[in-house]
Each structure stands twice: as C-alpha cells, then as structure tokens.
Amino acid sequence: MAQLLPIVHSALYSSVKLPAGHRFPMQKFDACYRHLLASGLALPEQIIAPSDQVEECDLQRAHSPQYLAAFRQGQLDSKAQRVMGLPWSPQLVRRTLSEVSGTLLTARLALQHGRTPPYWSSSPAEAARAPKEGRVGVLPYLRLLCTGSCRSCV
C-alpha cells in the first residue's frame, strides 16, 4: 500500500475574525481542510498540526528583531500595518506563528518523505511527465500549503 502524504493543517489558520467585506478569504483554509476530509482525498491520520511556536532565529531570517517585537506587541507603524493587510490582534500573532511553523514543518516532511531530485517545475507538460518518470518531491506539499497570501503566490 502506498504511503499517505502527510498534510499540515491547523485550526489557527482560519481563526482570525476579519471585518465584513475584508478581501482576504481567511475561511478558505478551514474550507479546504473540510473538503479534503469530506471527499475522502485525505484521512484524519494524515493531518499533522504544527505548533504555534517558532525559533527566534528562524523568524529573524526574514524579519528584524525590531519588526518582530512590534508585530508581537501590536505596535507596527501604519505603513507596516497596511503592507500586512490584516488587522492586528493577539490571535493574528498566534495564527502567523502557526503558519510559519507549518511552513517549516511542511518543508521538513517533504525532505523526509520526498524522493530526489525534488520536482519543482510549474510547467503542466513537465508536471504530467513527473510521476511517470518517478520524480516526486516537494511540490505536492508546497501546493497544499500555499496560502495565496504572499505576493509570490498571487
């Protein structure tokens, strides 16, 4: 029997309540999770919940200590708040840390369960050939994880 892909998901991903009419579809994470389970595309035993704790050194790979402190304390300046695009709350901090933790966990699981070489092509023709050629890697994990909230995904 084939090994089931681990799926990283947290209820925290959809936990932030946004103002009515906000453009970010926060509930899509929960909807996707429920659809995977309801349709039989995923089984509960495949789901792995990430922590909401992240090592400071990992966070500082992308952000300065000053930015991280301001984010955690709800003291981002108006420009940084606009760039973030989400209203600050303690729940947003927990959700964000869980999302970062989930991203790191997903990458670790992909390295653990994937085959080499990792298959990264976004070409539909190459993607169709990949499974036939035995090329499986990180891409399935990242596609499930991609939230569409970062500029590179939009």
PDB file of C-alpha atoms in Angstrom:
ATOM      1  CA  MET A   1       0.000   0.000   0.000  1.00  0.00           C
ATOM      2  CA  ALA A   2       1.265   3.482  -0.867  1.00  0.00           C
ATOM      3  CA  GLN A   3       2.354   5.739   1.934  1.00  0.00           C
ATOM      4  CA  LEU A   4      -0.098   8.565   2.583  1.00  0.00           C
ATOM      5  CA  LEU A   5       1.193  12.100   2.225  1.00  0.00           C
ATOM      6  CA  PRO A   6       1.272  13.998   5.495  1.00  0.00           C
ATOM      7  CA  ILE A   7      -0.877  17.125   5.402  1.00  0.00           C
ATOM      8  CA  VAL A   8      -0.033  20.034   7.672  1.00  0.00           C
ATOM      9  CA  HIS A   9      -3.056  21.932   8.934  1.00  0.00           C
ATOM     10  CA  SER A  10      -4.025  23.975  11.963  1.00  0.00           C
ATOM     11  CA  ALA A  11      -7.383  25.340  13.037  1.00  0.00           C
ATOM     12  CA  LEU A  12      -5.437  28.521  13.806  1.00  0.00           C
ATOM     13  CA  TYR A  13      -5.063  29.152  10.057  1.00  0.00           C
ATOM     14  CA  SER A  14      -8.733  30.250   9.924  1.00  0.00           C
ATOM     15  CA  SER A  15      -9.038  31.557  13.467  1.00  0.00           C
ATOM     16  CA  VAL A  16      -8.726  35.308  12.885  1.00  0.00           C
ATOM     17  CA  LYS A  17     -12.046  37.093  12.549  1.00  0.00           C
ATOM     18  CA  LEU A  18     -11.842  39.762   9.866  1.00  0.00           C
ATOM     19  CA  PRO A  19     -14.144  42.732   9.341  1.00  0.00           C
ATOM     20  CA  ALA A  20     -17.087  42.164   6.999  1.00  0.00           C
ATOM     21  CA  GLY A  21     -16.070  42.693   3.394  1.00  0.00           C
ATOM     22  CA  HIS A  22     -12.337  42.159   4.015  1.00  0.00           C
ATOM     23  CA  ARG A  23     -10.663  40.985   0.817  1.00  0.00           C
ATOM     24  CA  PHE A  24      -8.672  38.136   2.378  1.00  0.00           C
ATOM     25  CA  PRO A  25     -10.660  34.871   2.370  1.00  0.00           C
ATOM     26  CA  MET A  26      -9.489  33.646   5.786  1.00  0.00           C
ATOM     27  CA  GLN A  27     -12.015  30.802   5.937  1.00  0.00           C
ATOM     28  CA  LYS A  28     -10.556  29.146   2.823  1.00  0.00           C
ATOM     29  CA  PHE A  29      -8.094  27.194   4.977  1.00  0.00           C
ATOM     30  CA  ASP A  30     -10.839  25.536   7.001  1.00  0.00           C
ATOM     31  CA  ALA A  31     -12.976  25.017   3.889  1.00  0.00           C
ATOM     32  CA  CYS A  32     -10.097  23.286   2.079  1.00  0.00           C
ATOM     33  CA  TYR A  33      -9.392  21.094   5.113  1.00  0.00           C
ATOM     34  CA  ARG A  34     -13.061  20.086   5.460  1.00  0.00           C
ATOM     35  CA  HIS A  35     -13.302  19.385   1.718  1.00  0.00           C
ATOM     36  CA  LEU A  36     -10.235  17.121   1.759  1.00  0.00           C
ATOM     37  CA  LEU A  37     -11.707  15.077   4.610  1.00  0.00           C
ATOM     38  CA  ALA A  38     -15.320  15.034   3.363  1.00  0.00           C
ATOM     39  CA  SER A  39     -14.319  13.990  -0.149  1.00  0.00           C
ATOM     40  CA  GLY A  40     -12.014  11.229   1.074  1.00  0.00           C
ATOM     41  CA  LEU A  41      -8.986  12.873  -0.505  1.00  0.00           C
ATOM     42  CA  ALA A  42      -7.410  12.954   2.962  1.00  0.00           C
ATOM     43  CA  LEU A  43      -7.796  10.875   6.070  1.00  0.00           C
ATOM     44  CA  PRO A  44      -7.658  12.247   9.618  1.00  0.00           C
ATOM     45  CA  GLU A  45      -4.482  10.246  10.305  1.00  0.00           C
ATOM     46  CA  GLN A  46      -2.680  12.198   7.567  1.00  0.00           C
ATOM     47  CA  ILE A  47      -3.210  15.519   9.317  1.00  0.00           C
ATOM     48  CA  ILE A  48      -0.330  16.903  11.336  1.00  0.00           C
ATOM     49  CA  ALA A  49      -0.880  20.059  13.375  1.00  0.00           C
ATOM     50  CA  PRO A  50       2.042  22.468  13.631  1.00  0.00           C
ATOM     51  CA  SER A  51       2.993  24.258  16.812  1.00  0.00           C
ATOM     52  CA  ASP A  52       2.351  27.957  17.283  1.00  0.00           C
ATOM     53  CA  GLN A  53       5.936  28.334  18.487  1.00  0.00           C
ATOM     54  CA  VAL A  54       8.817  29.233  16.162  1.00  0.00           C
ATOM     55  CA  GLU A  55      12.503  29.610  16.957  1.00  0.00           C
ATOM     56  CA  GLU A  56      13.500  33.264  17.005  1.00  0.00           C
ATOM     57  CA  CYS A  57      16.455  32.582  14.692  1.00  0.00           C
ATOM     58  CA  ASP A  58      14.045  31.226  12.059  1.00  0.00           C
ATOM     59  CA  LEU A  59      11.856  34.332  12.289  1.00  0.00           C
ATOM     60  CA  GLN A  60      14.897  36.581  12.046  1.00  0.00           C
ATOM     61  CA  ARG A  61      15.812  35.044   8.703  1.00  0.00           C
ATOM     62  CA  ALA A  62      13.004  37.162   7.260  1.00  0.00           C
ATOM     63  CA  HIS A  63      12.406  39.992   9.759  1.00  0.00           C
ATOM     64  CA  SER A  64      14.400  42.240  12.040  1.00  0.00           C
ATOM     65  CA  PRO A  65      14.133  41.817  15.817  1.00  0.00           C
ATOM     66  CA  GLN A  66      12.509  45.273  15.944  1.00  0.00           C
ATOM     67  CA  TYR A  67       9.806  44.317  13.446  1.00  0.00           C
ATOM     68  CA  LEU A  68       9.115  41.044  15.271  1.00  0.00           C
ATOM     69  CA  ALA A  69       8.787  42.821  18.628  1.00  0.00           C
ATOM     70  CA  ALA A  70       6.466  45.453  17.147  1.00  0.00           C
ATOM     71  CA  PHE A  71       4.362  42.757  15.473  1.00  0.00           C
ATOM     72  CA  ARG A  72       4.025  40.704  18.651  1.00  0.00           C
ATOM     73  CA  GLN A  73       3.081  43.771  20.707  1.00  0.00           C
ATOM     74  CA  GLY A  74       0.683  45.290  18.166  1.00  0.00           C
ATOM     75  CA  GLN A  75       2.916  48.313  17.647  1.00  0.00           C
ATOM     76  CA  LEU A  76       3.594  48.202  13.913  1.00  0.00           C
ATOM     77  CA  ASP A  77       3.585  51.605  12.271  1.00  0.00           C
ATOM     78  CA  SER A  78       0.737  52.412   9.880  1.00  0.00           C
ATOM     79  CA  LYS A  79       2.806  51.610   6.766  1.00  0.00           C
ATOM     80  CA  ALA A  80       3.795  48.154   8.046  1.00  0.00           C
ATOM     81  CA  GLN A  81       0.189  47.557   9.098  1.00  0.00           C
ATOM     82  CA  ARG A  82      -1.034  48.449   5.580  1.00  0.00           C
ATOM     83  CA  VAL A  83       1.549  46.138   3.980  1.00  0.00           C
ATOM     84  CA  MET A  84       0.454  43.290   6.254  1.00  0.00           C
ATOM     85  CA  GLY A  85      -3.149  43.881   5.182  1.00  0.00           C
ATOM     86  CA  LEU A  86      -4.692  42.230   8.234  1.00  0.00           C
ATOM     87  CA  PRO A  87      -5.907  43.906  11.401  1.00  0.00           C
ATOM     88  CA  TRP A  88      -3.576  43.149  14.312  1.00  0.00           C
ATOM     89  CA  SER A  89      -4.771  41.036  17.218  1.00  0.00           C
ATOM     90  CA  PRO A  90      -3.153  38.590  19.647  1.00  0.00           C
ATOM     91  CA  GLN A  91      -4.926  35.834  17.673  1.00  0.00           C
ATOM     92  CA  LEU A  92      -3.252  37.064  14.466  1.00  0.00           C
ATOM     93  CA  VAL A  93       0.130  36.669  16.165  1.00  0.00           C
ATOM     94  CA  ARG A  94      -0.694  33.069  17.159  1.00  0.00           C
ATOM     95  CA  ARG A  95      -2.042  32.322  13.684  1.00  0.00           C
ATOM     96  CA  THR A  96       1.013  33.797  11.988  1.00  0.00           C
ATOM     97  CA  LEU A  97       3.428  31.836  14.164  1.00  0.00           C
ATOM     98  CA  SER A  98       1.448  28.656  13.497  1.00  0.00           C
ATOM     99  CA  GLU A  99       1.577  29.352   9.770  1.00  0.00           C
ATOM    100  CA  VAL A 100       5.359  29.840   9.867  1.00  0.00           C
ATOM    101  CA  SER A 101       5.721  26.682  11.945  1.00  0.00           C
ATOM    102  CA  GLY A 102       3.519  24.845   9.448  1.00  0.00           C
ATOM    103  CA  THR A 103       5.631  26.033   6.532  1.00  0.00           C
ATOM    104  CA  LEU A 104       8.815  24.804   8.196  1.00  0.00           C
ATOM    105  CA  LEU A 105       7.202  21.502   9.173  1.00  0.00           C
ATOM    106  CA  THR A 106       5.931  21.023   5.620  1.00  0.00           C
ATOM    107  CA  ALA A 107       9.416  21.551   4.207  1.00  0.00           C
ATOM    108  CA  ARG A 108      10.893  19.066   6.714  1.00  0.00           C
ATOM    109  CA  LEU A 109       8.228  16.488   5.869  1.00  0.00           C
ATOM    110  CA  ALA A 110       8.829  16.980   2.159  1.00  0.00           C
ATOM    111  CA  LEU A 111      12.528  16.321   2.642  1.00  0.00           C
ATOM    112  CA  GLN A 112      11.769  13.305   4.816  1.00  0.00           C
ATOM    113  CA  HIS A 113       9.113  11.740   2.559  1.00  0.00           C
ATOM    114  CA  GLY A 114      10.056  13.051  -0.868  1.00  0.00           C
ATOM    115  CA  ARG A 115      12.321  11.466  -3.409  1.00  0.00           C
ATOM    116  CA  THR A 116      15.267  13.162  -5.008  1.00  0.00           C
ATOM    117  CA  PRO A 117      15.659  15.132  -7.092  1.00  0.00           C
ATOM    118  CA  PRO A 118      12.914  17.422  -5.866  1.00  0.00           C
ATOM    119  CA  TYR A 119      10.488  18.237  -8.642  1.00  0.00           C
ATOM    120  CA  TRP A 120       9.760  21.958  -8.835  1.00  0.00           C
ATOM    121  CA  SER A 121       8.555  22.560 -12.381  1.00  0.00           C
ATOM    122  CA  SER A 122       5.389  24.554 -12.823  1.00  0.00           C
ATOM    123  CA  SER A 123       5.075  23.524 -16.482  1.00  0.00           C
ATOM    124  CA  PRO A 124       1.875  21.466 -16.940  1.00  0.00           C
ATOM    125  CA  ALA A 125       3.584  19.241 -19.531  1.00  0.00           C
ATOM    126  CA  GLU A 126       6.539  18.525 -17.267  1.00  0.00           C
ATOM    127  CA  ALA A 127       4.276  18.074 -14.262  1.00  0.00           C
ATOM    128  CA  ALA A 128       2.294  15.439 -16.195  1.00  0.00           C
ATOM    129  CA  ARG A 129       5.503  13.529 -17.001  1.00  0.00           C
ATOM    130  CA  ALA A 130       6.963  13.719 -13.493  1.00  0.00           C
ATOM    131  CA  PRO A 131       5.016  10.872 -11.823  1.00  0.00           C
ATOM    132  CA  LYS A 132       5.617   8.592 -14.831  1.00  0.00           C
ATOM    133  CA  GLU A 133       9.336   9.235 -14.504  1.00  0.00           C
ATOM    134  CA  GLY A 134       9.288   8.642 -10.747  1.00  0.00           C
ATOM    135  CA  ARG A 135      10.025  12.275  -9.972  1.00  0.00           C
ATOM    136  CA  VAL A 136       8.187  13.260  -6.835  1.00  0.00           C
ATOM    137  CA  GLY A 137       9.398  15.861  -4.412  1.00  0.00           C
ATOM    138  CA  VAL A 138       8.485  18.952  -2.509  1.00  0.00           C
ATOM    139  CA  LEU A 139       5.913  20.396  -4.907  1.00  0.00           C
ATOM    140  CA  PRO A 140       2.832  18.457  -3.687  1.00  0.00           C
ATOM    141  CA  TYR A 141       3.480  19.615  -0.130  1.00  0.00           C
ATOM    142  CA  LEU A 142       4.009  23.225  -1.103  1.00  0.00           C
ATOM    143  CA  ARG A 143       0.914  23.282  -3.316  1.00  0.00           C
ATOM    144  CA  LEU A 144      -1.230  22.073  -0.414  1.00  0.00           C
ATOM    145  CA  LEU A 145       0.394  24.550   1.909  1.00  0.00           C
ATOM    146  CA  CYS A 146       0.417  27.610  -0.344  1.00  0.00           C
ATOM    147  CA  THR A 147      -1.964  30.092   1.147  1.00  0.00           C
ATOM    148  CA  GLY A 148      -2.101  32.639  -1.625  1.00  0.00           C
ATOM    149  CA  SER A 149      -1.449  35.333   0.950  1.00  0.00           C
ATOM    150  CA  CYS A 150       2.130  36.050  -0.056  1.00  0.00           C
ATOM    151  CA  ARG A 151       2.922  38.194  -3.055  1.00  0.00           C
ATOM    152  CA  SER A 152       4.799  35.360  -4.780  1.00  0.00           C
ATOM    153  CA  CYS A 153       1.622  33.230  -4.803  1.00  0.00           C
ATOM    154  CA  VAL A 154      -0.785  35.859  -6.029  1.00  0.00           C
TER     155      VAL A 154
END
